[in-house]
């Protein structure tokens, strides 16, 4: 088997291992004209003879080199010979870097992915394929290691990921080393363009590419890149598992969460129960705090290990206190909880934008249709609430879940409402001598030391002013299930984690 057959087999196996491509997929291919991207296009054309595909090509002229027009012409001619639609984007990386206050390298990446997204829209949806190889992955892993990174960064480049706008990004060449790419093209006598900016050491990644990684291959281990690719796969799998565990842990530790609308990434406040939080391993505790802090920040880039350590200190030492974090984020310990929220911030000369009140008012008919099928109500970014009804079985025990409650269906009124607290709200509670007495919701919140900042953000299920359930806390005595209860109304609150 020759180089061409071996290389194509390796890439096709990699594509199928990660379920990158399905028959009929529309794929936008990023082609710069360099060896990697030309190889990627050839591979996808070859794979298209096995699995039906619709390919389009995007080329971006970053405006950094005088010979960039020649690269664009080469790619356009290549597409013409293959009868593949060609999209050209011209940009000024210098200007974008200044306007968006980022490096030229980052600006170029942003421009490319915007161009990919625009092409996907033009063709009516699809996936994006880019030409990173395993050397790129090893360089990225080292770059993140040297600059400081968590487990996710050390895992390098993912074979498949979803972009911010929901576009699927594919990297079919991650299984190939750079020398394999060039050997494949040379055997097929396919030329490629050379980017002169890749020859210098102006970028940190170029210094890793030209000096550090070659030294590791020559002086430490000839299989260094392959070994790093194997390690990256293990790290990515570990990161995926820990991400799931972190989400589950947050769902158990968070008392309530409200998402605001003052910024695209802004949310909060987040309330964490200290006792529940301390029951988890230190690694998950750190990940939980990092996740929430990043959720409160516009980009997450200025949230570092030191901020997480500061946040952890609130759980470790008793006493009410607070810390200030980047982007106006504040964390404080109060009443057995740690609260994270983002304070209102504004730039010089800008007027403060008042927070809009959160509105919630959903009517819930409690008809016997609930015995046939549950009904789910969306509470926006806050979560969901499910109502269902059933006949109670003998010896069936009441649920102990904080967010699942049972009520005596035959004591229900015709219609309940999901809302936030209102003036005059009350519970009925058990008094002395078997009496049932009223207790105002306000007094209950004070007695239970529920932080004032979240009292207006906790959902209630109510009949008029009579509170059936203060979600996450208590239910009203008047609707409790007794030994004589035959029919059950179940209400379940499902928190959303973003």
GROMACS .gro file of C-alpha atoms in nm:
model
  498
    1UNK     CA    1   0.000   0.000   0.000
    2UNK     CA    2   0.143   0.338  -0.104
    3UNK     CA    3   0.159   0.666   0.086
    4UNK     CA    4  -0.164   0.791  -0.072
    5UNK     CA    5  -0.366   0.482   0.020
    6UNK     CA    6  -0.221   0.460   0.373
    7UNK     CA    7  -0.281   0.828   0.445
    8UNK     CA    8  -0.636   0.832   0.311
    9UNK     CA    9  -0.720   0.516   0.507
   10UNK     CA   10  -0.583   0.676   0.826
   11UNK     CA   11  -0.787   0.995   0.777
   12UNK     CA   12  -1.106   0.813   0.675
   13UNK     CA   13  -1.082   0.592   0.986
   14UNK     CA   14  -1.035   0.904   1.200
   15UNK     CA   15  -1.338   1.071   1.040
   16UNK     CA   16  -1.552   0.767   1.115
   17UNK     CA   17  -1.414   0.721   1.468
   18UNK     CA   18  -1.551   1.063   1.561
   19UNK     CA   19  -1.864   1.047   1.341
   20UNK     CA   20  -1.759   1.367   1.169
   21UNK     CA   21  -1.945   1.327   0.842
   22UNK     CA   22  -2.280   1.178   0.741
   23UNK     CA   23  -2.405   1.117   0.385
   24UNK     CA   24  -2.536   1.436   0.227
   25UNK     CA   25  -2.351   1.672   0.463
   26UNK     CA   26  -2.275   2.021   0.335
   27UNK     CA   27  -1.920   2.111   0.441
   28UNK     CA   28  -1.747   2.448   0.421
   29UNK     CA   29  -1.370   2.390   0.395
   30UNK     CA   30  -1.122   2.654   0.509
   31UNK     CA   31  -0.844   2.657   0.248
   32UNK     CA   32  -0.552   2.899   0.280
   33UNK     CA   33  -0.353   2.735   0.002
   34UNK     CA   34  -0.097   2.591   0.243
   35UNK     CA   35  -0.008   2.222   0.254
   36UNK     CA   36  -0.246   2.133   0.537
   37UNK     CA   37  -0.555   2.295   0.387
   38UNK     CA   38  -0.485   2.168   0.035
   39UNK     CA   39  -0.443   1.819   0.180
   40UNK     CA   40  -0.771   1.859   0.370
   41UNK     CA   41  -0.957   1.953   0.051
   42UNK     CA   42  -0.807   1.658  -0.137
   43UNK     CA   43  -0.900   1.422   0.147
   44UNK     CA   44  -1.260   1.541   0.157
   45UNK     CA   45  -1.287   1.511  -0.221
   46UNK     CA   46  -1.158   1.153  -0.191
   47UNK     CA   47  -1.395   1.079   0.096
   48UNK     CA   48  -1.676   1.226  -0.110
   49UNK     CA   49  -1.629   0.944  -0.360
   50UNK     CA   50  -1.713   0.708  -0.076
   51UNK     CA   51  -1.980   0.914   0.102
   52UNK     CA   52  -2.188   1.175  -0.088
   53UNK     CA   53  -2.088   1.530   0.019
   54UNK     CA   54  -2.145   1.890  -0.086
   55UNK     CA   55  -1.823   2.089  -0.052
   56UNK     CA   56  -1.767   2.466  -0.057
   57UNK     CA   57  -1.439   2.650   0.004
   58UNK     CA   58  -1.366   2.968   0.198
   59UNK     CA   59  -1.037   3.155   0.152
   60UNK     CA   60  -0.949   3.453   0.371
   61UNK     CA   61  -0.700   3.719   0.264
   62UNK     CA   62  -0.585   3.868   0.595
   63UNK     CA   63  -0.418   4.167   0.432
   64UNK     CA   64  -0.081   4.090   0.594
   65UNK     CA   65   0.129   3.988   0.291
   66UNK     CA   66   0.191   4.135  -0.053
   67UNK     CA   67   0.176   3.788  -0.210
   68UNK     CA   68  -0.160   3.703  -0.049
   69UNK     CA   69  -0.343   3.769  -0.377
   70UNK     CA   70  -0.144   3.487  -0.539
   71UNK     CA   71  -0.263   3.244  -0.271
   72UNK     CA   72  -0.624   3.347  -0.334
   73UNK     CA   73  -0.586   3.292  -0.709
   74UNK     CA   74  -0.429   2.950  -0.651
   75UNK     CA   75  -0.718   2.837  -0.429
   76UNK     CA   76  -0.979   2.977  -0.667
   77UNK     CA   77  -0.821   2.793  -0.961
   78UNK     CA   78  -0.804   2.473  -0.755
   79UNK     CA   79  -1.176   2.502  -0.678
   80UNK     CA   80  -1.252   2.579  -1.042
   81UNK     CA   81  -1.084   2.256  -1.156
   82UNK     CA   82  -1.285   2.061  -0.901
   83UNK     CA   83  -1.611   2.252  -0.966
   84UNK     CA   84  -1.637   2.351  -0.600
   85UNK     CA   85  -1.805   2.681  -0.496
   86UNK     CA   86  -1.543   2.936  -0.383
   87UNK     CA   87  -1.596   3.221  -0.132
   88UNK     CA   88  -1.331   3.489  -0.085
   89UNK     CA   89  -1.312   3.718   0.218
   90UNK     CA   90  -1.073   4.015   0.229
   91UNK     CA   91  -0.995   4.165   0.570
   92UNK     CA   92  -0.760   4.403   0.747
   93UNK     CA   93  -0.623   4.211   1.045
   94UNK     CA   94  -0.431   4.516   1.176
   95UNK     CA   95  -0.751   4.721   1.196
   96UNK     CA   96  -0.959   4.441   1.349
   97UNK     CA   97  -0.692   4.378   1.614
   98UNK     CA   98  -0.697   4.747   1.711
   99UNK     CA   99  -1.076   4.773   1.708
  100UNK     CA  100  -1.134   4.454   1.907
  101UNK     CA  101  -0.831   4.504   2.134
  102UNK     CA  102  -0.672   4.168   2.066
  103UNK     CA  103  -0.356   4.029   1.907
  104UNK     CA  104  -0.326   4.002   1.529
  105UNK     CA  105  -0.317   3.624   1.566
  106UNK     CA  106  -0.647   3.627   1.755
  107UNK     CA  107  -0.797   3.880   1.514
  108UNK     CA  108  -0.710   3.653   1.220
  109UNK     CA  109  -0.881   3.359   1.388
  110UNK     CA  110  -1.194   3.564   1.456
  111UNK     CA  111  -1.206   3.684   1.094
  112UNK     CA  112  -1.170   3.329   0.959
  113UNK     CA  113  -1.447   3.183   1.172
  114UNK     CA  114  -1.681   3.471   1.089
  115UNK     CA  115  -1.614   3.402   0.722
  116UNK     CA  116  -1.688   3.033   0.774
  117UNK     CA  117  -2.014   3.119   0.950
  118UNK     CA  118  -2.122   3.352   0.669
  119UNK     CA  119  -2.053   3.082   0.410
  120UNK     CA  120  -2.252   2.827   0.610
  121UNK     CA  121  -2.547   3.068   0.606
  122UNK     CA  122  -2.513   3.122   0.230
  123UNK     CA  123  -2.528   2.751   0.153
  124UNK     CA  124  -2.823   2.697   0.386
  125UNK     CA  125  -2.644   2.536   0.681
  126UNK     CA  126  -2.368   2.284   0.720
  127UNK     CA  127  -2.042   2.196   0.893
  128UNK     CA  128  -1.700   2.359   0.880
  129UNK     CA  129  -1.376   2.167   0.822
  130UNK     CA  130  -1.038   2.318   0.914
  131UNK     CA  131  -0.691   2.178   0.858
  132UNK     CA  132  -0.518   2.148   1.197
  133UNK     CA  133  -0.275   1.855   1.212
  134UNK     CA  134  -0.125   1.671   1.509
  135UNK     CA  135   0.180   1.903   1.517
  136UNK     CA  136  -0.061   2.197   1.555
  137UNK     CA  137  -0.224   2.008   1.842
  138UNK     CA  138   0.111   1.943   2.015
  139UNK     CA  139   0.207   2.310   1.972
  140UNK     CA  140  -0.125   2.417   2.121
  141UNK     CA  141  -0.082   2.184   2.419
  142UNK     CA  142   0.266   2.325   2.490
  143UNK     CA  143   0.146   2.683   2.440
  144UNK     CA  144  -0.133   2.633   2.695
  145UNK     CA  145   0.101   2.455   2.936
  146UNK     CA  146   0.360   2.735   2.926
  147UNK     CA  147   0.102   3.013   2.953
  148UNK     CA  148  -0.100   2.845   3.228
  149UNK     CA  149  -0.403   2.632   3.161
  150UNK     CA  150  -0.650   2.392   3.311
  151UNK     CA  151  -0.727   2.042   3.196
  152UNK     CA  152  -0.935   2.161   2.900
  153UNK     CA  153  -0.649   2.365   2.754
  154UNK     CA  154  -0.398   2.086   2.805
  155UNK     CA  155  -0.625   1.860   2.598
  156UNK     CA  156  -0.536   2.071   2.296
  157UNK     CA  157  -0.756   2.086   1.988
  158UNK     CA  158  -1.076   1.880   1.980
  159UNK     CA  159  -1.148   1.668   1.668
  160UNK     CA  160  -1.509   1.791   1.671
  161UNK     CA  161  -1.657   2.087   1.855
  162UNK     CA  162  -1.957   2.315   1.840
  163UNK     CA  163  -1.885   2.683   1.772
  164UNK     CA  164  -2.058   2.960   1.971
  165UNK     CA  165  -2.326   2.992   1.702
  166UNK     CA  166  -2.391   2.617   1.700
  167UNK     CA  167  -2.186   2.536   1.389
  168UNK     CA  168  -2.005   2.201   1.396
  169UNK     CA  169  -1.628   2.239   1.346
  170UNK     CA  170  -1.442   1.933   1.208
  171UNK     CA  171  -1.067   1.866   1.210
  172UNK     CA  172  -1.014   1.550   1.002
  173UNK     CA  173  -0.632   1.591   0.978
  174UNK     CA  174  -0.558   1.587   1.352
  175UNK     CA  175  -0.444   1.227   1.311
  176UNK     CA  176  -0.166   1.328   1.068
  177UNK     CA  177   0.173   1.477   1.140
  178UNK     CA  178   0.296   1.762   0.921
  179UNK     CA  179   0.547   1.540   0.742
  180UNK     CA  180   0.268   1.295   0.651
  181UNK     CA  181   0.067   1.578   0.498
  182UNK     CA  182   0.355   1.691   0.279
  183UNK     CA  183   0.448   1.333   0.180
  184UNK     CA  184   0.088   1.275   0.067
  185UNK     CA  185   0.087   1.586  -0.153
  186UNK     CA  186   0.432   1.513  -0.293
  187UNK     CA  187   0.334   1.161  -0.397
  188UNK     CA  188   0.030   1.302  -0.575
  189UNK     CA  189   0.243   1.584  -0.725
  190UNK     CA  190   0.011   1.849  -0.582
  191UNK     CA  191   0.167   2.189  -0.515
  192UNK     CA  192   0.083   2.426  -0.232
  193UNK     CA  193   0.150   2.783  -0.124
  194UNK     CA  194   0.397   2.885   0.145
  195UNK     CA  195   0.296   3.156   0.394
  196UNK     CA  196   0.604   3.372   0.454
  197UNK     CA  197   0.471   3.482   0.795
  198UNK     CA  198   0.504   3.123   0.920
  199UNK     CA  199   0.882   3.139   0.877
  200UNK     CA  200   0.949   3.403   1.142
  201UNK     CA  201   0.945   3.384   1.521
  202UNK     CA  202   0.717   3.682   1.576
  203UNK     CA  203   0.440   3.468   1.723
  204UNK     CA  204   0.478   3.254   2.035
  205UNK     CA  205   0.337   2.953   1.851
  206UNK     CA  206   0.599   2.991   1.578
  207UNK     CA  207   0.879   2.978   1.837
  208UNK     CA  208   0.731   2.656   1.975
  209UNK     CA  209   0.696   2.522   1.618
  210UNK     CA  210   1.048   2.609   1.505
  211UNK     CA  211   1.252   2.540   1.818
  212UNK     CA  212   1.084   2.366   2.112
  213UNK     CA  213   0.885   2.089   1.942
  214UNK     CA  214   1.163   1.993   1.695
  215UNK     CA  215   1.406   1.972   1.986
  216UNK     CA  216   1.167   1.738   2.171
  217UNK     CA  217   1.137   1.515   1.863
  218UNK     CA  218   1.513   1.505   1.796
  219UNK     CA  219   1.654   1.494   2.147
  220UNK     CA  220   1.379   1.343   2.368
  221UNK     CA  221   1.160   1.107   2.164
  222UNK     CA  222   1.103   1.067   1.788
  223UNK     CA  223   0.740   0.981   1.869
  224UNK     CA  224   0.681   1.292   2.081
  225UNK     CA  225   0.403   1.432   1.862
  226UNK     CA  226   0.220   1.099   1.838
  227UNK     CA  227   0.249   1.049   2.214
  228UNK     CA  228   0.111   1.397   2.279
  229UNK     CA  229  -0.182   1.322   2.049
  230UNK     CA  230  -0.260   1.011   2.256
  231UNK     CA  231  -0.233   1.212   2.576
  232UNK     CA  232  -0.463   1.480   2.430
  233UNK     CA  233  -0.731   1.220   2.362
  234UNK     CA  234  -0.713   1.094   2.721
  235UNK     CA  235  -0.723   1.449   2.859
  236UNK     CA  236  -1.023   1.538   2.642
  237UNK     CA  237  -1.212   1.229   2.762
  238UNK     CA  238  -1.125   1.314   3.124
  239UNK     CA  239  -1.234   1.673   3.076
  240UNK     CA  240  -1.564   1.558   2.927
  241UNK     CA  241  -1.631   1.333   3.226
  242UNK     CA  242  -1.541   1.603   3.478
  243UNK     CA  243  -1.758   1.856   3.295
  244UNK     CA  244  -2.057   1.624   3.340
  245UNK     CA  245  -1.973   1.570   3.708
  246UNK     CA  246  -1.937   1.946   3.759
  247UNK     CA  247  -2.278   2.012   3.608
  248UNK     CA  248  -2.441   1.747   3.827
  249UNK     CA  249  -2.265   1.881   4.137
  250UNK     CA  250  -2.382   2.236   4.062
  251UNK     CA  251  -2.739   2.119   4.022
  252UNK     CA  252  -2.722   1.971   4.372
  253UNK     CA  253  -2.540   2.263   4.536
  254UNK     CA  254  -2.720   2.558   4.382
  255UNK     CA  255  -3.013   2.693   4.579
  256UNK     CA  256  -3.145   2.925   4.308
  257UNK     CA  257  -3.020   3.095   3.998
  258UNK     CA  258  -3.151   3.387   3.798
  259UNK     CA  259  -3.019   3.495   3.465
  260UNK     CA  260  -3.016   3.868   3.400
  261UNK     CA  261  -3.031   4.059   3.074
  262UNK     CA  262  -2.772   4.332   3.123
  263UNK     CA  263  -2.517   4.159   2.902
  264UNK     CA  264  -2.482   3.870   2.664
  265UNK     CA  265  -2.288   3.660   2.914
  266UNK     CA  266  -2.412   3.808   3.238
  267UNK     CA  267  -2.608   3.591   3.477
  268UNK     CA  268  -2.675   3.552   3.846
  269UNK     CA  269  -2.692   3.566   4.126
  270UNK     CA  270  -2.575   3.211   4.194
  271UNK     CA  271  -2.636   3.073   4.542
  272UNK     CA  272  -2.442   2.772   4.664
  273UNK     CA  273  -2.533   2.576   4.975
  274UNK     CA  274  -2.211   2.554   5.179
  275UNK     CA  275  -2.284   2.217   5.339
  276UNK     CA  276  -2.363   2.054   5.003
  277UNK     CA  277  -2.062   2.218   4.836
  278UNK     CA  278  -1.820   2.096   5.103
  279UNK     CA  279  -1.932   1.737   5.039
  280UNK     CA  280  -1.754   1.733   4.703
  281UNK     CA  281  -1.389   1.672   4.620
  282UNK     CA  282  -1.166   1.980   4.602
  283UNK     CA  283  -1.123   1.931   4.228
  284UNK     CA  284  -1.498   1.957   4.167
  285UNK     CA  285  -1.529   2.249   4.408
  286UNK     CA  286  -1.273   2.445   4.205
  287UNK     CA  287  -1.441   2.357   3.877
  288UNK     CA  288  -1.784   2.461   4.009
  289UNK     CA  289  -1.658   2.803   4.113
  290UNK     CA  290  -1.465   2.853   3.789
  291UNK     CA  291  -1.776   2.764   3.587
  292UNK     CA  292  -1.992   3.017   3.774
  293UNK     CA  293  -1.731   3.294   3.771
  294UNK     CA  294  -1.683   3.255   3.396
  295UNK     CA  295  -2.061   3.259   3.352
  296UNK     CA  296  -2.071   3.597   3.523
  297UNK     CA  297  -1.789   3.748   3.314
  298UNK     CA  298  -1.813   3.870   2.953
  299UNK     CA  299  -1.524   3.651   2.828
  300UNK     CA  300  -1.393   3.451   3.124
  301UNK     CA  301  -1.037   3.532   3.021
  302UNK     CA  302  -0.951   3.728   3.337
  303UNK     CA  303  -1.079   3.460   3.573
  304UNK     CA  304  -0.777   3.267   3.701
  305UNK     CA  305  -0.677   3.014   3.965
  306UNK     CA  306  -0.615   3.286   4.223
  307UNK     CA  307  -0.978   3.403   4.197
  308UNK     CA  308  -1.101   3.047   4.242
  309UNK     CA  309  -0.881   3.009   4.550
  310UNK     CA  310  -1.026   3.331   4.691
  311UNK     CA  311  -1.375   3.197   4.631
  312UNK     CA  312  -1.293   2.868   4.802
  313UNK     CA  313  -1.182   3.057   5.113
  314UNK     CA  314  -1.542   3.170   5.167
  315UNK     CA  315  -1.645   2.806   5.213
  316UNK     CA  316  -1.356   2.716   5.440
  317UNK     CA  317  -1.381   2.977   5.713
  318UNK     CA  318  -1.701   3.064   5.904
  319UNK     CA  319  -1.837   3.418   5.929
  320UNK     CA  320  -2.007   3.650   5.682
  321UNK     CA  321  -1.761   3.823   5.449
  322UNK     CA  322  -1.710   3.900   5.080
  323UNK     CA  323  -1.448   3.926   4.806
  324UNK     CA  324  -1.432   4.132   4.487
  325UNK     CA  325  -1.340   3.973   4.153
  326UNK     CA  326  -1.284   4.104   3.795
  327UNK     CA  327  -1.575   4.252   3.595
  328UNK     CA  328  -1.753   4.370   3.909
  329UNK     CA  329  -1.819   4.015   4.025
  330UNK     CA  330  -1.867   3.983   4.399
  331UNK     CA  331  -1.878   3.669   4.611
  332UNK     CA  332  -2.002   3.673   4.970
  333UNK     CA  333  -2.083   3.427   5.246
  334UNK     CA  334  -2.419   3.473   5.413
  335UNK     CA  335  -2.662   3.248   5.605
  336UNK     CA  336  -2.493   2.918   5.519
  337UNK     CA  337  -2.465   3.008   5.153
  338UNK     CA  338  -2.208   3.163   4.922
  339UNK     CA  339  -2.359   3.408   4.673
  340UNK     CA  340  -2.191   3.507   4.348
  341UNK     CA  341  -2.326   3.794   4.145
  342UNK     CA  342  -2.212   4.061   3.907
  343UNK     CA  343  -2.261   4.416   4.015
  344UNK     CA  344  -2.360   4.686   3.771
  345UNK     CA  345  -2.050   4.824   3.597
  346UNK     CA  346  -2.002   5.099   3.341
  347UNK     CA  347  -1.721   5.268   3.158
  348UNK     CA  348  -1.607   5.629   3.208
  349UNK     CA  349  -1.876   5.874   3.104
  350UNK     CA  350  -2.137   5.603   3.053
  351UNK     CA  351  -2.470   5.615   3.232
  352UNK     CA  352  -2.571   5.319   3.445
  353UNK     CA  353  -2.824   5.090   3.285
  354UNK     CA  354  -3.085   4.988   3.541
  355UNK     CA  355  -3.159   4.617   3.568
  356UNK     CA  356  -3.496   4.524   3.424
  357UNK     CA  357  -3.730   4.348   3.664
  358UNK     CA  358  -3.778   3.977   3.614
  359UNK     CA  359  -4.136   3.895   3.527
  360UNK     CA  360  -4.305   3.562   3.592
  361UNK     CA  361  -4.679   3.497   3.582
  362UNK     CA  362  -4.794   3.161   3.445
  363UNK     CA  363  -5.143   3.021   3.500
  364UNK     CA  364  -5.161   2.644   3.552
  365UNK     CA  365  -5.495   2.463   3.506
  366UNK     CA  366  -5.508   2.168   3.748
  367UNK     CA  367  -5.748   1.957   3.543
  368UNK     CA  368  -5.773   1.579   3.539
  369UNK     CA  369  -5.583   1.581   3.211
  370UNK     CA  370  -5.273   1.578   3.431
  371UNK     CA  371  -5.351   1.214   3.511
  372UNK     CA  372  -5.301   1.132   3.143
  373UNK     CA  373  -4.977   1.317   3.076
  374UNK     CA  374  -4.752   1.566   3.259
  375UNK     CA  375  -4.744   1.931   3.150
  376UNK     CA  376  -4.416   2.122   3.138
  377UNK     CA  377  -4.400   2.501   3.180
  378UNK     CA  378  -4.097   2.700   3.064
  379UNK     CA  379  -3.976   2.963   3.312
  380UNK     CA  380  -3.740   3.126   3.066
  381UNK     CA  381  -3.371   3.099   3.156
  382UNK     CA  382  -3.474   3.026   3.515
  383UNK     CA  383  -3.578   2.665   3.455
  384UNK     CA  384  -3.889   2.453   3.401
  385UNK     CA  385  -4.174   2.329   3.616
  386UNK     CA  386  -4.357   2.003   3.553
  387UNK     CA  387  -4.708   1.925   3.680
  388UNK     CA  388  -4.847   1.571   3.683
  389UNK     CA  389  -5.108   1.370   3.876
  390UNK     CA  390  -5.156   1.004   3.966
  391UNK     CA  391  -5.335   0.770   4.205
  392UNK     CA  392  -5.135   0.694   4.516
  393UNK     CA  393  -5.025   0.337   4.572
  394UNK     CA  394  -5.026   0.177   4.914
  395UNK     CA  395  -4.708   0.230   5.121
  396UNK     CA  396  -4.581   0.480   4.862
  397UNK     CA  397  -4.346   0.716   5.044
  398UNK     CA  398  -4.333   1.091   5.000
  399UNK     CA  399  -4.035   1.215   4.794
  400UNK     CA  400  -3.756   1.380   4.992
  401UNK     CA  401  -3.627   1.576   4.694
  402UNK     CA  402  -3.596   1.951   4.756
  403UNK     CA  403  -3.739   2.027   4.412
  404UNK     CA  404  -4.010   1.759   4.382
  405UNK     CA  405  -4.320   1.795   4.601
  406UNK     CA  406  -4.648   1.604   4.643
  407UNK     CA  407  -4.984   1.761   4.724
  408UNK     CA  408  -5.334   1.629   4.788
  409UNK     CA  409  -5.497   1.670   4.447
  410UNK     CA  410  -5.850   1.674   4.591
  411UNK     CA  411  -5.767   1.983   4.798
  412UNK     CA  412  -5.653   2.176   4.492
  413UNK     CA  413  -5.834   2.471   4.340
  414UNK     CA  414  -5.905   2.477   3.965
  415UNK     CA  415  -5.613   2.696   3.872
  416UNK     CA  416  -5.274   2.779   4.028
  417UNK     CA  417  -5.019   3.039   3.925
  418UNK     CA  418  -4.639   3.032   3.905
  419UNK     CA  419  -4.497   3.371   3.998
  420UNK     CA  420  -4.265   3.550   4.238
  421UNK     CA  421  -4.369   3.666   4.584
  422UNK     CA  422  -4.624   3.939   4.627
  423UNK     CA  423  -4.742   4.158   4.913
  424UNK     CA  424  -4.980   3.968   5.141
  425UNK     CA  425  -4.854   3.618   5.055
  426UNK     CA  426  -4.888   3.359   5.331
  427UNK     CA  427  -4.847   2.992   5.420
  428UNK     CA  428  -5.064   2.781   5.643
  429UNK     CA  429  -4.859   2.603   5.908
  430UNK     CA  430  -4.936   2.363   6.190
  431UNK     CA  431  -5.011   2.544   6.518
  432UNK     CA  432  -5.064   2.413   6.868
  433UNK     CA  433  -5.356   2.185   6.948
  434UNK     CA  434  -5.390   2.063   6.590
  435UNK     CA  435  -5.472   2.412   6.466
  436UNK     CA  436  -5.367   2.548   6.127
  437UNK     CA  437  -5.253   2.910   6.132
  438UNK     CA  438  -5.135   3.163   5.877
  439UNK     CA  439  -4.771   3.277   5.855
  440UNK     CA  440  -4.673   3.554   5.619
  441UNK     CA  441  -4.422   3.463   5.352
  442UNK     CA  442  -4.215   3.767   5.447
  443UNK     CA  443  -4.185   3.651   5.811
  444UNK     CA  444  -4.095   3.302   5.698
  445UNK     CA  445  -3.814   3.433   5.475
  446UNK     CA  446  -3.675   3.639   5.761
  447UNK     CA  447  -3.693   3.346   6.003
  448UNK     CA  448  -3.521   3.114   5.755
  449UNK     CA  449  -3.255   3.380   5.687
  450UNK     CA  450  -3.317   3.376   5.312
  451UNK     CA  451  -3.093   3.654   5.172
  452UNK     CA  452  -3.288   3.969   5.094
  453UNK     CA  453  -3.121   3.992   4.752
  454UNK     CA  454  -3.292   3.675   4.626
  455UNK     CA  455  -3.632   3.688   4.798
  456UNK     CA  456  -3.796   3.840   4.490
  457UNK     CA  457  -3.635   3.583   4.262
  458UNK     CA  458  -3.760   3.256   4.410
  459UNK     CA  459  -4.060   3.106   4.225
  460UNK     CA  460  -4.377   3.032   4.419
  461UNK     CA  461  -4.680   2.824   4.325
  462UNK     CA  462  -4.989   2.984   4.470
  463UNK     CA  463  -5.369   3.011   4.480
  464UNK     CA  464  -5.422   3.385   4.507
  465UNK     CA  465  -5.218   3.495   4.810
  466UNK     CA  466  -5.206   3.144   4.955
  467UNK     CA  467  -4.862   3.000   4.875
  468UNK     CA  468  -4.877   2.633   4.787
  469UNK     CA  469  -4.497   2.600   4.756
  470UNK     CA  470  -4.200   2.830   4.798
  471UNK     CA  471  -3.971   2.647   4.556
  472UNK     CA  472  -3.668   2.502   4.726
  473UNK     CA  473  -3.811   2.560   5.075
  474UNK     CA  474  -4.147   2.460   5.220
  475UNK     CA  475  -4.504   2.381   5.118
  476UNK     CA  476  -4.828   2.490   5.282
  477UNK     CA  477  -4.981   2.268   5.552
  478UNK     CA  478  -5.328   2.298   5.398
  479UNK     CA  479  -5.234   2.092   5.091
  480UNK     CA  480  -5.012   1.828   5.246
  481UNK     CA  481  -5.060   1.462   5.163
  482UNK     CA  482  -5.218   1.264   5.449
  483UNK     CA  483  -5.287   0.895   5.510
  484UNK     CA  484  -5.629   0.941   5.351
  485UNK     CA  485  -5.495   1.101   5.032
  486UNK     CA  486  -5.583   0.898   4.724
  487UNK     CA  487  -5.486   1.129   4.439
  488UNK     CA  488  -5.150   1.308   4.416
  489UNK     CA  489  -5.049   1.628   4.240
  490UNK     CA  490  -4.675   1.620   4.177
  491UNK     CA  491  -4.488   1.943   4.104
  492UNK     CA  492  -4.126   1.923   3.995
  493UNK     CA  493  -3.892   2.218   3.947
  494UNK     CA  494  -3.607   2.161   3.699
  495UNK     CA  495  -3.321   2.409   3.723
  496UNK     CA  496  -3.135   2.517   3.415
  497UNK     CA  497  -2.756   2.543   3.418
  498UNK     CA  498  -2.718   2.754   3.109
   0.00000   0.00000   0.00000
